[in-house]
mmCIF file with all atom_site columns, C-alpha atoms in Angstrom:
data_model
loop_
_atom_site.group_PDB
_atom_site.id
_atom_site.type_symbol
_atom_site.label_atom_id
_atom_site.label_alt_id
_atom_site.label_comp_id
_atom_site.label_asym_id
_atom_site.label_entity_id
_atom_site.label_seq_id
_atom_site.pdbx_PDB_ins_code
_atom_site.Cartn_x
_atom_site.Cartn_y
_atom_site.Cartn_z
_atom_site.occupancy
_atom_site.B_iso_or_equiv
_atom_site.pdbx_formal_charge
_atom_site.auth_seq_id
_atom_site.auth_comp_id
_atom_site.auth_asym_id
_atom_site.auth_atom_id
_atom_site.pdbx_PDB_model_num
ATOM 1   C CA . MET O 1 1   ? -10.673 -23.080 22.223  1.00 0.00 ? 13  MET O CA 1
ATOM 2   C CA . LEU O 1 2   ? -13.903 -24.359 20.719  1.00 0.00 ? 14  LEU O CA 1
ATOM 3   C CA . TYR O 1 3   ? -15.006 -20.818 19.849  1.00 0.00 ? 15  TYR O CA 1
ATOM 4   C CA . PHE O 1 4   ? -11.615 -20.005 18.315  1.00 0.00 ? 16  PHE O CA 1
ATOM 5   C CA . GLY O 1 5   ? -11.691 -23.256 16.320  1.00 0.00 ? 17  GLY O CA 1
ATOM 6   C CA . PHE O 1 6   ? -15.179 -22.434 15.023  1.00 0.00 ? 18  PHE O CA 1
ATOM 7   C CA . ILE O 1 7   ? -14.067 -18.948 13.946  1.00 0.00 ? 19  ILE O CA 1
ATOM 8   C CA . MET O 1 8   ? -11.027 -20.367 12.122  1.00 0.00 ? 20  MET O CA 1
ATOM 9   C CA . TYR O 1 9   ? -13.231 -22.979 10.425  1.00 0.00 ? 21  TYR O CA 1
ATOM 10  C CA . MET O 1 10  ? -15.654 -20.286 9.223   1.00 0.00 ? 22  MET O CA 1
ATOM 11  C CA . ILE O 1 11  ? -12.854 -18.083 7.902   1.00 0.00 ? 23  ILE O CA 1
ATOM 12  C CA . THR O 1 12  ? -11.338 -21.020 6.015   1.00 0.00 ? 24  THR O CA 1
ATOM 13  C CA . ARG O 1 13  ? -14.718 -22.100 4.632   1.00 0.00 ? 25  ARG O CA 1
ATOM 14  C CA . GLU O 1 14  ? -15.554 -18.580 3.427   1.00 0.00 ? 26  GLU O CA 1
ATOM 15  C CA . SER O 1 15  ? -12.098 -18.187 1.880   1.00 0.00 ? 27  SER O CA 1
ATOM 16  C CA . VAL O 1 16  ? -12.481 -21.422 -0.081  1.00 0.00 ? 28  VAL O CA 1
ATOM 17  C CA . PHE O 1 17  ? -15.973 -20.353 -1.197  1.00 0.00 ? 29  PHE O CA 1
ATOM 18  C CA . TYR O 1 18  ? -14.632 -16.966 -2.342  1.00 0.00 ? 30  TYR O CA 1
ATOM 19  C CA . ILE O 1 19  ? -11.747 -18.569 -4.242  1.00 0.00 ? 31  ILE O CA 1
ATOM 20  C CA . ASN O 1 20  ? -14.117 -20.951 -6.038  1.00 0.00 ? 32  ASN O CA 1
ATOM 21  C CA . LEU O 1 21  ? -16.568 -18.156 -6.858  1.00 0.00 ? 33  LEU O CA 1
ATOM 22  C CA . ARG O 1 22  ? -13.783 -15.930 -8.194  1.00 0.00 ? 34  ARG O CA 1
ATOM 23  C CA . GLN O 1 23  ? -12.368 -18.777 -10.281 1.00 0.00 ? 35  GLN O CA 1
ATOM 24  C CA . ALA O 1 24  ? -15.808 -19.485 -11.737 1.00 0.00 ? 36  ALA O CA 1
ATOM 25  C CA . TYR O 1 25  ? -16.202 -15.806 -12.662 1.00 0.00 ? 37  TYR O CA 1
ATOM 26  C CA . LEU O 1 26  ? -12.746 -15.620 -14.241 1.00 0.00 ? 38  LEU O CA 1
ATOM 27  C CA . MET O 1 27  ? -13.465 -18.732 -16.323 1.00 0.00 ? 39  MET O CA 1
ATOM 28  C CA . SER O 1 28  ? -16.902 -17.547 -17.478 1.00 0.00 ? 40  SER O CA 1
ATOM 29  C CA . PRO O 1 29  ? -17.301 -16.768 -21.205 1.00 0.00 ? 41  PRO O CA 1
ATOM 30  C CA . LEU O 1 30  ? -18.373 -13.207 -20.423 1.00 0.00 ? 42  LEU O CA 1
ATOM 31  C CA . TYR O 1 31  ? -15.149 -12.409 -18.583 1.00 0.00 ? 43  TYR O CA 1
ATOM 32  C CA . SER O 1 32  ? -12.797 -14.451 -20.761 1.00 0.00 ? 44  SER O CA 1
ATOM 33  C CA . SER O 1 33  ? -13.808 -12.466 -23.850 1.00 0.00 ? 45  SER O CA 1
ATOM 34  C CA . ARG O 1 34  ? -12.441 -9.261  -22.338 1.00 0.00 ? 46  ARG O CA 1
ATOM 35  C CA . ILE O 1 35  ? -8.983  -8.113  -23.403 1.00 0.00 ? 47  ILE O CA 1
ATOM 36  C CA . SER O 1 36  ? -8.036  -7.365  -19.805 1.00 0.00 ? 48  SER O CA 1
ATOM 37  C CA . SER O 1 37  ? -8.519  -11.033 -18.910 1.00 0.00 ? 49  SER O CA 1
ATOM 38  C CA . ARG O 1 38  ? -5.903  -12.032 -21.449 1.00 0.00 ? 50  ARG O CA 1
ATOM 39  C CA . THR O 1 39  ? -3.324  -9.303  -20.850 1.00 0.00 ? 51  THR O CA 1
ATOM 40  C CA . VAL O 1 40  ? -0.345  -9.714  -18.553 1.00 0.00 ? 52  VAL O CA 1
ATOM 41  C CA . LEU O 1 41  ? 2.270   -7.065  -17.814 1.00 0.00 ? 53  LEU O CA 1
ATOM 42  C CA . PHE O 1 42  ? 5.711   -8.253  -16.829 1.00 0.00 ? 54  PHE O CA 1
ATOM 43  C CA . THR O 1 43  ? 7.696   -5.329  -15.487 1.00 0.00 ? 55  THR O CA 1
ATOM 44  C CA . SER O 1 44  ? 11.000  -7.013  -14.709 1.00 0.00 ? 56  SER O CA 1
ATOM 45  C CA . VAL O 1 45  ? 11.944  -9.263  -17.590 1.00 0.00 ? 57  VAL O CA 1
ATOM 46  C CA . PRO O 1 46  ? 15.674  -10.107 -17.563 1.00 0.00 ? 58  PRO O CA 1
ATOM 47  C CA . ALA O 1 47  ? 17.638  -8.829  -20.579 1.00 0.00 ? 59  ALA O CA 1
ATOM 48  C CA . GLN O 1 48  ? 18.371  -12.362 -21.810 1.00 0.00 ? 60  GLN O CA 1
ATOM 49  C CA . TYR O 1 49  ? 14.607  -13.007 -22.169 1.00 0.00 ? 61  TYR O CA 1
ATOM 50  C CA . MET O 1 50  ? 13.937  -9.881  -24.223 1.00 0.00 ? 62  MET O CA 1
ATOM 51  C CA . ASN O 1 51  ? 13.724  -12.118 -27.275 1.00 0.00 ? 63  ASN O CA 1
ATOM 52  C CA . GLU O 1 52  ? 10.322  -13.101 -28.632 1.00 0.00 ? 64  GLU O CA 1
ATOM 53  C CA . GLN O 1 53  ? 11.265  -16.690 -29.545 1.00 0.00 ? 65  GLN O CA 1
ATOM 54  C CA . LEU O 1 54  ? 12.903  -17.381 -26.175 1.00 0.00 ? 66  LEU O CA 1
ATOM 55  C CA . LEU O 1 55  ? 10.034  -15.833 -24.229 1.00 0.00 ? 67  LEU O CA 1
ATOM 56  C CA . THR O 1 56  ? 7.482   -17.801 -26.276 1.00 0.00 ? 68  THR O CA 1
ATOM 57  C CA . ALA O 1 57  ? 9.367   -20.980 -25.410 1.00 0.00 ? 69  ALA O CA 1
ATOM 58  C CA . VAL O 1 58  ? 9.197   -20.071 -21.714 1.00 0.00 ? 70  VAL O CA 1
ATOM 59  C CA . LEU O 1 59  ? 5.545   -18.927 -21.639 1.00 0.00 ? 71  LEU O CA 1
ATOM 60  C CA . GLY O 1 60  ? 4.129   -21.354 -24.178 1.00 0.00 ? 72  GLY O CA 1
ATOM 61  C CA . HIS O 1 61  ? 2.521   -20.966 -27.575 1.00 0.00 ? 73  HIS O CA 1
ATOM 62  C CA . GLY O 1 62  ? -0.725  -19.574 -26.154 1.00 0.00 ? 74  GLY O CA 1
ATOM 63  C CA . VAL O 1 63  ? 0.828   -16.106 -26.297 1.00 0.00 ? 75  VAL O CA 1
ATOM 64  C CA . ARG O 1 64  ? -0.458  -14.191 -29.319 1.00 0.00 ? 76  ARG O CA 1
ATOM 65  C CA . ARG O 1 65  ? 1.398   -10.878 -29.137 1.00 0.00 ? 77  ARG O CA 1
ATOM 66  C CA . MET O 1 66  ? 4.319   -9.483  -27.188 1.00 0.00 ? 78  MET O CA 1
ATOM 67  C CA . TRP O 1 67  ? 5.463   -5.939  -26.752 1.00 0.00 ? 79  TRP O CA 1
ATOM 68  C CA . PHE O 1 68  ? 8.838   -5.217  -25.273 1.00 0.00 ? 80  PHE O CA 1
ATOM 69  C CA . THR O 1 69  ? 9.570   -2.055  -23.379 1.00 0.00 ? 81  THR O CA 1
ATOM 70  C CA . SER O 1 70  ? 12.004  0.389   -24.838 1.00 0.00 ? 82  SER O CA 1
ATOM 71  C CA . ASP O 1 71  ? 14.279  2.777   -23.009 1.00 0.00 ? 83  ASP O CA 1
ATOM 72  C CA . THR O 1 72  ? 12.056  4.702   -20.620 1.00 0.00 ? 84  THR O CA 1
ATOM 73  C CA . LYS O 1 73  ? 14.685  7.154   -19.374 1.00 0.00 ? 85  LYS O CA 1
ATOM 74  C CA . ASP O 1 74  ? 13.002  10.140  -21.091 1.00 0.00 ? 86  ASP O CA 1
ATOM 75  C CA . LEU O 1 75  ? 9.640   9.168   -19.620 1.00 0.00 ? 87  LEU O CA 1
ATOM 76  C CA . GLU O 1 76  ? 11.138  8.773   -16.151 1.00 0.00 ? 88  GLU O CA 1
ATOM 77  C CA . ASP O 1 77  ? 12.696  12.244  -16.428 1.00 0.00 ? 89  ASP O CA 1
ATOM 78  C CA . LYS O 1 78  ? 9.353   13.747  -17.456 1.00 0.00 ? 90  LYS O CA 1
ATOM 79  C CA . VAL O 1 79  ? 7.613   12.004  -14.559 1.00 0.00 ? 91  VAL O CA 1
ATOM 80  C CA . LYS O 1 80  ? 10.203  13.422  -12.139 1.00 0.00 ? 92  LYS O CA 1
ATOM 81  C CA . GLU O 1 81  ? 9.677   16.923  -13.568 1.00 0.00 ? 93  GLU O CA 1
ATOM 82  C CA . ARG O 1 82  ? 5.918   16.521  -13.262 1.00 0.00 ? 94  ARG O CA 1
ATOM 83  C CA . ASP O 1 83  ? 6.217   15.326  -9.667  1.00 0.00 ? 95  ASP O CA 1
ATOM 84  C CA . GLN O 1 84  ? 8.457   18.264  -8.763  1.00 0.00 ? 96  GLN O CA 1
ATOM 85  C CA . ALA O 1 85  ? 5.989   20.700  -10.320 1.00 0.00 ? 97  ALA O CA 1
ATOM 86  C CA . ALA O 1 86  ? 3.120   19.022  -8.461  1.00 0.00 ? 98  ALA O CA 1
ATOM 87  C CA . TYR O 1 87  ? 4.980   19.238  -5.123  1.00 0.00 ? 99  TYR O CA 1
ATOM 88  C CA . LYS O 1 88  ? 5.788   22.896  -5.797  1.00 0.00 ? 100 LYS O CA 1
ATOM 89  C CA . LEU O 1 89  ? 2.135   23.627  -6.594  1.00 0.00 ? 101 LEU O CA 1
ATOM 90  C CA . GLU O 1 90  ? 0.975   21.728  -3.524  1.00 0.00 ? 102 GLU O CA 1
ATOM 91  C CA . GLY O 1 91  ? 3.370   23.734  -1.349  1.00 0.00 ? 103 GLY O CA 1
ATOM 92  C CA . ALA O 1 92  ? 2.105   27.000  -2.834  1.00 0.00 ? 104 ALA O CA 1
ATOM 93  C CA . GLU O 1 93  ? -1.502  25.948  -2.244  1.00 0.00 ? 105 GLU O CA 1
ATOM 94  C CA . THR O 1 94  ? -0.719  25.060  1.365   1.00 0.00 ? 106 THR O CA 1
ATOM 95  C CA . LYS O 1 95  ? 0.963   28.433  1.932   1.00 0.00 ? 107 LYS O CA 1
ATOM 96  C CA . LEU O 1 96  ? -2.036  30.204  0.399   1.00 0.00 ? 108 LEU O CA 1
ATOM 97  C CA . ILE O 1 97  ? -4.482  28.300  2.600   1.00 0.00 ? 109 ILE O CA 1
ATOM 98  C CA . VAL O 1 98  ? -2.462  29.025  5.750   1.00 0.00 ? 110 VAL O CA 1
ATOM 99  C CA . SER O 1 99  ? -2.156  32.691  4.808   1.00 0.00 ? 111 SER O CA 1
ATOM 100 C CA . ALA O 1 100 ? -5.864  33.003  4.023   1.00 0.00 ? 112 ALA O CA 1
ATOM 101 C CA . ASN O 1 101 ? -6.788  31.294  7.283   1.00 0.00 ? 113 ASN O CA 1
ATOM 102 C CA . LYS O 1 102 ? -4.530  33.635  9.279   1.00 0.00 ? 114 LYS O CA 1
ATOM 103 C CA . GLN O 1 103 ? -6.089  36.638  7.545   1.00 0.00 ? 115 GLN O CA 1
ATOM 104 C CA . ARG O 1 104 ? -9.585  35.283  8.202   1.00 0.00 ? 116 ARG O CA 1
ATOM 105 C CA . LEU O 1 105 ? -8.829  34.794  11.898  1.00 0.00 ? 117 LEU O CA 1
ATOM 106 C CA . LYS O 1 106 ? -7.319  38.275  12.088  1.00 0.00 ? 118 LYS O CA 1
ATOM 107 C CA . ASN O 1 107 ? -10.408 39.793  10.432  1.00 0.00 ? 119 ASN O CA 1
ATOM 108 C CA . GLU O 1 108 ? -12.747 37.849  12.713  1.00 0.00 ? 120 GLU O CA 1
ATOM 109 C CA . LYS O 1 109 ? -10.825 38.997  15.753  1.00 0.00 ? 121 LYS O CA 1
ATOM 110 C CA . ALA O 1 110 ? -10.847 42.620  14.555  1.00 0.00 ? 122 ALA O CA 1
ATOM 111 C CA . GLY O 1 111 ? -14.534 42.375  13.638  1.00 0.00 ? 123 GLY O CA 1
ATOM 112 C CA . HIS O 1 112 ? -15.343 40.863  17.023  1.00 0.00 ? 124 HIS O CA 1
ATOM 113 C CA . ARG O 1 113 ? -13.533 43.701  18.789  1.00 0.00 ? 125 ARG O CA 1
ATOM 114 C CA . ALA O 1 114 ? -15.272 46.297  16.635  1.00 0.00 ? 126 ALA O CA 1
ATOM 115 C CA . GLY O 1 115 ? -18.595 44.577  17.318  1.00 0.00 ? 127 GLY O CA 1
ATOM 116 C CA . SER O 1 116 ? -17.848 44.604  21.065  1.00 0.00 ? 128 SER O CA 1
ATOM 117 C CA . ASP O 1 117 ? -17.033 48.324  20.963  1.00 0.00 ? 129 ASP O CA 1
ATOM 118 C CA . GLU O 1 118 ? -20.278 49.021  19.095  1.00 0.00 ? 130 GLU O CA 1
ATOM 119 C CA . GLU O 1 119 ? -22.272 46.939  21.577  1.00 0.00 ? 131 GLU O CA 1
ATOM 120 C CA . ALA O 1 120 ? -20.626 48.745  24.478  1.00 0.00 ? 132 ALA O CA 1
ATOM 121 C CA . ALA O 1 121 ? -21.395 52.124  22.903  1.00 0.00 ? 133 ALA O CA 1
ATOM 122 C CA . ILE O 1 122 ? -25.010 51.131  22.258  1.00 0.00 ? 134 ILE O CA 1
ATOM 123 C CA . GLY O 1 123 ? -25.314 49.727  25.752  1.00 0.00 ? 135 GLY O CA 1
ATOM 124 C CA . GLN O 1 124 ? -23.947 52.921  27.302  1.00 0.00 ? 136 GLN O CA 1
ATOM 125 C CA . GLY O 1 125 ? -26.180 55.071  25.156  1.00 0.00 ? 137 GLY O CA 1
ATOM 126 C CA . SER O 1 126 ? -29.313 53.128  26.005  1.00 0.00 ? 138 SER O CA 1
ATOM 127 C CA . GLY O 1 127 ? -28.294 52.939  29.628  1.00 0.00 ? 139 GLY O CA 1
ATOM 128 C CA . SER O 1 128 ? -27.911 56.690  29.894  1.00 0.00 ? 140 SER O CA 1
ATOM 129 C CA . ALA O 1 129 ? -31.185 57.254  28.037  1.00 0.00 ? 141 ALA O CA 1
ATOM 130 C CA . ALA O 1 130 ? -32.957 54.933  30.444  1.00 0.00 ? 142 ALA O CA 1
ATOM 131 C CA . ALA O 1 131 ? -31.435 56.726  33.426  1.00 0.00 ? 143 ALA O CA 1
#
């Protein structure tokens, strides 16, 4: 129990240290000047809040700019088409790899047999010459 308690204490202590270090980094002037530190993407805003004045009232006046999403149906359709084409290409690549591997194994097997026949013929020839 003492060992387990010590491990839990260390995990908690390190977690608190990490949180404080991360917070200090996020509040530093170097990081706060970056656009990515001031940008937030809300993906599921209810329709009633798709009004700039209402959303500003909810989020506060610290918000400088807002962009609202438009209808993304065309984009979603294009993404689906792209995904289907990618899956089709991936399937074709897999078939090609399997086919090439089968052909390689077949050639190796045939080459091994041919090599064995040649070795046998050489061995018989040298054996008869030695006799």
